[in-house]
Short mmCIF file of C-alpha atoms and ligand atoms in Angstrom, two decimals:
data_model
loop_
_atom_site.label_atom_id
_atom_site.label_comp_id
_atom_site.label_asym_id
_atom_site.label_seq_id
_atom_site.Cartn_x
_atom_site.Cartn_y
_atom_site.Cartn_z
CA MET A 1 115.27 -18.40 112.76
CA PHE A 2 114.22 -16.14 115.76
CA LEU A 3 115.16 -18.98 118.06
CA PHE A 4 118.66 -19.50 116.35
CA LEU A 5 119.85 -16.03 116.86
CA PRO A 6 119.77 -16.02 120.68
CA PHE A 7 121.38 -19.38 120.86
CA LEU A 8 124.19 -18.12 118.61
CA LEU A 9 124.84 -14.96 121.42
CA LEU A 10 124.54 -17.53 124.15
CA LEU A 11 127.33 -19.73 122.58
CA LEU A 12 129.43 -16.73 122.02
CA CYS A 13 129.56 -15.44 125.41
CA LEU A 14 130.33 -18.95 126.75
CA VAL A 15 133.22 -19.04 124.19
CA THR A 16 134.37 -15.72 125.58
CA SER A 17 133.82 -16.54 129.32
CA ASP A 18 136.89 -18.25 129.46
CA THR A 19 139.02 -15.09 129.25
CA VAL A 20 136.53 -12.34 130.40
CA THR A 21 134.20 -12.45 133.21
CA ASN A 22 130.62 -11.23 132.88
CA GLU A 23 131.05 -8.09 134.69
CA GLU A 24 133.82 -7.31 132.32
CA VAL A 25 131.98 -7.85 129.38
CA GLN A 26 129.17 -5.73 130.72
CA LYS A 27 131.64 -2.67 131.20
CA THR A 28 133.47 -3.01 128.23
CA CYS A 29 131.11 -3.82 125.39
CA PRO A 30 127.46 -4.00 124.94
CA VAL A 31 126.26 -7.23 124.01
CA MET A 32 124.53 -6.16 120.61
CA ALA A 33 127.62 -4.27 119.47
CA CYS A 34 129.58 -7.00 120.04
CA ILE A 35 127.83 -9.55 118.41
CA PRO A 36 127.99 -9.45 114.62
CA PRO A 37 124.72 -9.48 112.36
CA GLY A 38 123.23 -13.05 111.73
CA MET A 39 122.67 -14.54 108.55
CA ASN A 40 119.27 -14.52 107.31
CA GLY A 41 117.11 -17.72 107.94
CA PHE A 42 115.48 -19.96 105.59
CA PRO A 43 112.34 -19.05 104.03
CA GLY A 44 109.18 -19.94 106.15
CA LYS A 45 106.29 -22.04 105.01
CA ASP A 46 103.73 -20.95 102.31
CA GLY A 47 100.68 -18.97 104.01
CA ARG A 48 96.98 -19.91 103.64
CA ASP A 49 95.23 -19.56 100.29
CA GLY A 50 93.47 -16.02 100.19
CA ALA A 51 89.78 -15.27 99.57
CA LYS A 52 88.32 -16.17 96.12
CA GLY A 53 88.71 -13.18 93.68
CA GLU A 54 85.76 -11.72 91.56
CA LYS A 55 84.78 -13.22 88.56
CA GLY A 56 86.58 -11.81 85.70
CA GLU A 57 85.32 -10.67 82.32
CA PRO A 58 84.39 -13.19 79.73
CA GLY A 59 87.11 -13.79 77.32
CA GLN A 60 86.83 -13.85 73.56
CA GLY A 61 87.37 -17.12 71.87
CA LEU A 62 88.45 -18.04 68.62
CA ARG A 63 85.63 -18.43 65.93
CA GLY A 64 85.00 -22.03 65.18
CA LEU A 65 84.91 -23.79 61.79
CA GLN A 66 81.86 -23.68 59.59
CA GLY A 67 79.61 -26.78 60.20
CA PRO A 68 78.33 -28.90 57.56
CA PRO A 69 75.08 -27.97 55.64
CA GLY A 70 71.67 -28.72 57.31
CA LYS A 71 69.00 -31.04 56.15
CA LEU A 72 66.78 -30.15 52.89
CA GLY A 73 63.79 -28.20 54.07
CA PRO A 74 60.12 -28.71 52.94
CA ALA A 75 59.13 -27.61 49.17
CA GLY A 76 57.77 -23.95 49.15
CA PRO A 77 54.55 -22.95 47.86
CA PRO A 78 54.15 -22.76 43.95
CA GLY A 79 55.25 -19.44 42.62
CA PRO A 80 52.87 -17.25 40.45
CA PRO A 81 52.16 -18.15 36.90
CA GLY A 82 54.80 -16.66 34.43
CA SER A 83 53.84 -14.31 31.71
CA LYS A 84 52.36 -15.37 28.33
CA GLY A 85 54.94 -16.36 26.04
CA ALA A 86 55.28 -14.81 22.42
CA VAL A 87 52.83 -16.37 19.63
CA GLY A 88 54.60 -19.03 17.80
CA LYS A 89 54.92 -19.24 13.92
CA LYS A 90 51.83 -20.46 12.05
CA GLY A 91 52.26 -24.38 11.38
CA ASP A 92 52.04 -26.13 7.84
CA PRO A 93 48.49 -27.30 6.86
CA GLY A 94 48.48 -30.80 7.84
CA THR A 95 47.05 -33.44 5.28
CA CYS A 96 44.07 -35.69 5.96
CA PRO A 97 42.36 -37.68 2.95
CA GLU A 98 39.62 -38.73 5.09
CA CYS A 99 38.82 -34.89 5.78
CA ASP A 100 37.83 -33.56 2.68
CA THR A 101 36.45 -30.05 3.85
CA SER A 102 35.06 -28.85 0.30
CA ARG A 103 32.81 -31.74 0.16
CA ALA A 104 31.62 -31.27 3.82
CA ILE A 105 30.90 -27.66 2.86
CA PHE A 106 29.16 -28.61 -0.01
CA GLU A 107 26.99 -31.17 1.81
CA ARG A 108 26.08 -28.89 4.72
CA ALA A 109 25.24 -26.13 2.32
CA ALA A 110 22.66 -28.61 0.57
CA LEU A 111 21.34 -29.62 3.68
CA LYS A 112 20.62 -25.90 4.76
CA ALA A 113 18.90 -25.30 1.65
CA GLU A 114 16.83 -28.46 1.85
CA LEU A 115 15.87 -27.40 5.44
CA GLU A 116 15.02 -23.90 4.42
CA SER A 117 12.59 -25.15 1.82
CA LEU A 118 10.77 -27.54 4.03
CA LYS A 119 10.46 -24.74 6.70
CA LYS A 120 8.93 -22.31 4.03
CA MET A 121 6.46 -25.06 3.05
CA LEU A 122 5.61 -25.82 6.58
CA LEU A 123 5.24 -22.34 7.45
CA PHE A 124 3.13 -21.68 4.43
CA SER A 125 0.89 -24.69 5.15
CA VAL A 126 0.15 -24.36 8.89
CA THR A 127 0.81 -20.64 9.56
CA LYS A 128 0.11 -17.22 8.69
CA LYS A 129 2.69 -14.49 8.54
CA VAL A 130 1.47 -10.88 9.34
CA GLY A 131 4.14 -8.37 9.53
CA LYS A 132 6.85 -9.73 11.84
CA LYS A 133 4.62 -12.46 13.47
CA PHE A 134 3.54 -15.92 12.53
CA PHE A 135 0.33 -17.43 13.78
CA TRP A 136 0.17 -21.16 14.29
CA ASN A 137 -2.84 -23.40 14.87
CA SER A 138 -2.36 -26.48 16.91
CA GLY A 139 -5.31 -28.24 14.95
CA GLU A 140 -6.56 -29.80 18.06
CA THR A 141 -8.81 -28.27 20.89
CA ARG A 142 -8.02 -27.83 24.54
CA ASN A 143 -8.92 -25.49 27.40
CA PHE A 144 -7.41 -22.16 27.85
CA ASP A 145 -4.69 -23.25 30.46
CA SER A 146 -3.57 -26.23 28.28
CA ALA A 147 -3.55 -24.02 25.22
CA LYS A 148 -1.26 -21.51 26.97
CA ALA A 149 1.03 -24.09 28.24
CA LEU A 150 1.28 -25.56 24.69
CA CYS A 151 2.41 -22.30 23.20
CA ALA A 152 4.83 -21.71 25.97
CA GLN A 153 6.45 -25.22 25.07
CA PHE A 154 7.47 -23.44 21.77
CA GLN A 155 8.68 -20.17 23.50
CA ALA A 156 5.65 -18.91 21.73
CA SER A 157 2.54 -16.85 23.34
CA MET A 158 -1.18 -17.09 22.54
CA ALA A 159 -2.35 -15.21 19.70
CA THR A 160 -3.67 -11.69 20.46
CA PRO A 161 -4.83 -9.64 17.32
CA LEU A 162 -3.97 -6.01 17.61
CA ASN A 163 -5.47 -4.91 14.37
CA THR A 164 -7.97 -6.08 11.63
CA GLU A 165 -5.34 -7.68 9.67
CA GLU A 166 -4.17 -9.99 12.47
CA ASN A 167 -7.52 -10.76 13.34
CA GLN A 168 -8.38 -11.94 9.73
CA ALA A 169 -5.10 -13.87 9.65
CA ILE A 170 -6.06 -15.88 12.77
CA ARG A 171 -9.57 -16.20 11.57
CA SER A 172 -8.44 -17.74 8.28
CA LEU A 173 -6.05 -20.04 9.95
CA ALA A 174 -8.31 -21.55 12.46
CA LYS A 175 -11.05 -23.77 10.66
CA ASP A 176 -13.00 -23.60 14.20
CA SER A 177 -13.42 -21.56 17.09
CA ALA A 178 -10.15 -20.68 18.58
CA PHE A 179 -8.84 -19.43 22.02
CA LEU A 180 -7.40 -15.77 21.86
CA GLY A 181 -4.74 -14.85 24.35
CA ILE A 182 -6.98 -12.31 26.05
CA THR A 183 -8.79 -12.77 29.54
CA ASP A 184 -10.29 -10.52 32.45
CA LYS A 185 -9.42 -13.11 35.14
CA GLU A 186 -7.87 -10.38 37.16
CA ASN A 187 -10.50 -7.69 37.06
CA GLU A 188 -14.13 -8.17 35.56
CA GLY A 189 -14.38 -6.52 32.37
CA GLN A 190 -10.73 -5.26 32.05
CA PHE A 191 -9.39 -7.44 29.22
CA VAL A 192 -5.67 -7.68 29.03
CA ASP A 193 -3.06 -9.62 27.12
CA MET A 194 -0.74 -12.35 28.06
CA ALA A 195 1.68 -9.88 29.03
CA GLY A 196 -1.10 -8.05 31.26
CA ARG A 197 -1.28 -5.02 29.03
CA ARG A 198 -4.86 -3.90 28.37
CA VAL A 199 -6.04 -4.48 24.58
CA THR A 200 -7.13 -1.57 22.48
CA TYR A 201 -8.34 -3.61 19.45
CA ARG A 202 -11.59 -5.37 19.96
CA ASN A 203 -14.04 -7.11 17.88
CA TRP A 204 -16.70 -8.25 20.02
CA ASN A 205 -19.82 -10.11 18.77
CA LYS A 206 -23.18 -8.15 19.26
CA GLY A 207 -24.15 -8.45 22.84
CA GLU A 208 -20.78 -9.64 23.95
CA HIS A 209 -18.79 -9.51 26.34
CA ASN A 210 -21.66 -10.54 28.87
CA ASN A 211 -19.72 -12.60 31.45
CA ALA A 212 -22.61 -14.93 31.18
CA ASP A 213 -23.29 -16.56 34.68
CA SER A 214 -20.55 -14.48 36.07
CA GLY A 215 -18.00 -17.05 34.98
CA GLU A 216 -16.75 -15.95 31.39
CA HIS A 217 -13.28 -14.66 31.68
CA CYS A 218 -11.72 -16.01 28.48
CA VAL A 219 -12.12 -14.81 24.87
CA GLN A 220 -13.11 -17.35 21.95
CA MET A 221 -13.10 -16.14 18.17
CA LEU A 222 -15.96 -17.20 16.32
CA LEU A 223 -16.12 -18.54 12.84
CA ASP A 224 -17.02 -14.95 11.40
CA GLY A 225 -13.95 -13.49 13.37
CA THR A 226 -15.89 -11.95 15.98
CA TRP A 227 -15.31 -12.29 19.87
CA ASN A 228 -17.36 -13.75 22.74
CA ASP A 229 -16.27 -14.01 26.39
CA VAL A 230 -16.55 -17.66 27.42
CA THR A 231 -15.44 -19.94 30.38
CA CYS A 232 -11.64 -20.72 30.42
CA SER A 233 -12.55 -24.53 30.72
CA SER A 234 -14.12 -24.63 27.41
CA SER A 235 -12.38 -26.34 24.67
CA PHE A 236 -11.20 -24.58 21.48
CA LEU A 237 -8.39 -24.66 19.18
CA ALA A 238 -4.84 -23.13 20.22
CA VAL A 239 -3.58 -20.34 18.25
CA CYS A 240 0.16 -19.29 18.89
CA LYS A 241 2.29 -16.24 17.91
CA PHE A 242 6.03 -16.71 17.02
CA PRO A 243 8.07 -13.95 16.05
CA ALA A 244 9.18 -14.10 12.43
CA1 LIG B 301 -15.76 -11.99 32.56
CA1 LIG B 302 -20.16 -14.28 26.66
#
């Protein structure tokens, strides 16, 4: 475009040179005043791309559609037990021809009476009752430790007379010499019962207790009911005491 304008002015001067000389032209008319303004040229080529701009703010897109439901998760722990329900109504009595309760009750009562009768017979025949105690004679001889174990086997203890009445009951029950539940094993001359309590009732035979040969730590009831200290390895009847 810029080249086109001088070319146009040169062409105009050449056209007018046929009638006017160059000097005349210079005297009468300045070049620019005589030349009419040229026309706008064609648009130029596009320029180069500019520098890359800064990153814009993130846009806000539209909310997507709700996806399908996920897979079923694992079972949770069992919950706490529920509260106790209300008590239901009492049911109707059932029928059971084989279950004649009245007959069973009658038979049980008869057996119980028979058992009580046998128990009394047995107690009167082999035991002596004094107050709230029963004394029982095993009928066979054994040493002290064996007699003690026999009584313990029946949840009983070896008989220890606490007064004249109990001493006489044991004497009448045992037809021979019997061990009493008395010993001075722990402290010589200090006689105690099977619970370790010092005995207060005593019925020693004359000259006893003598701890003969320094080895008599158990007590024998003689046939007359008096006591004698003897060796624990001796063998006499065992008499046990039961609560009535
Ligand atoms: Ca002794
Ligand atoms: Ca003695």
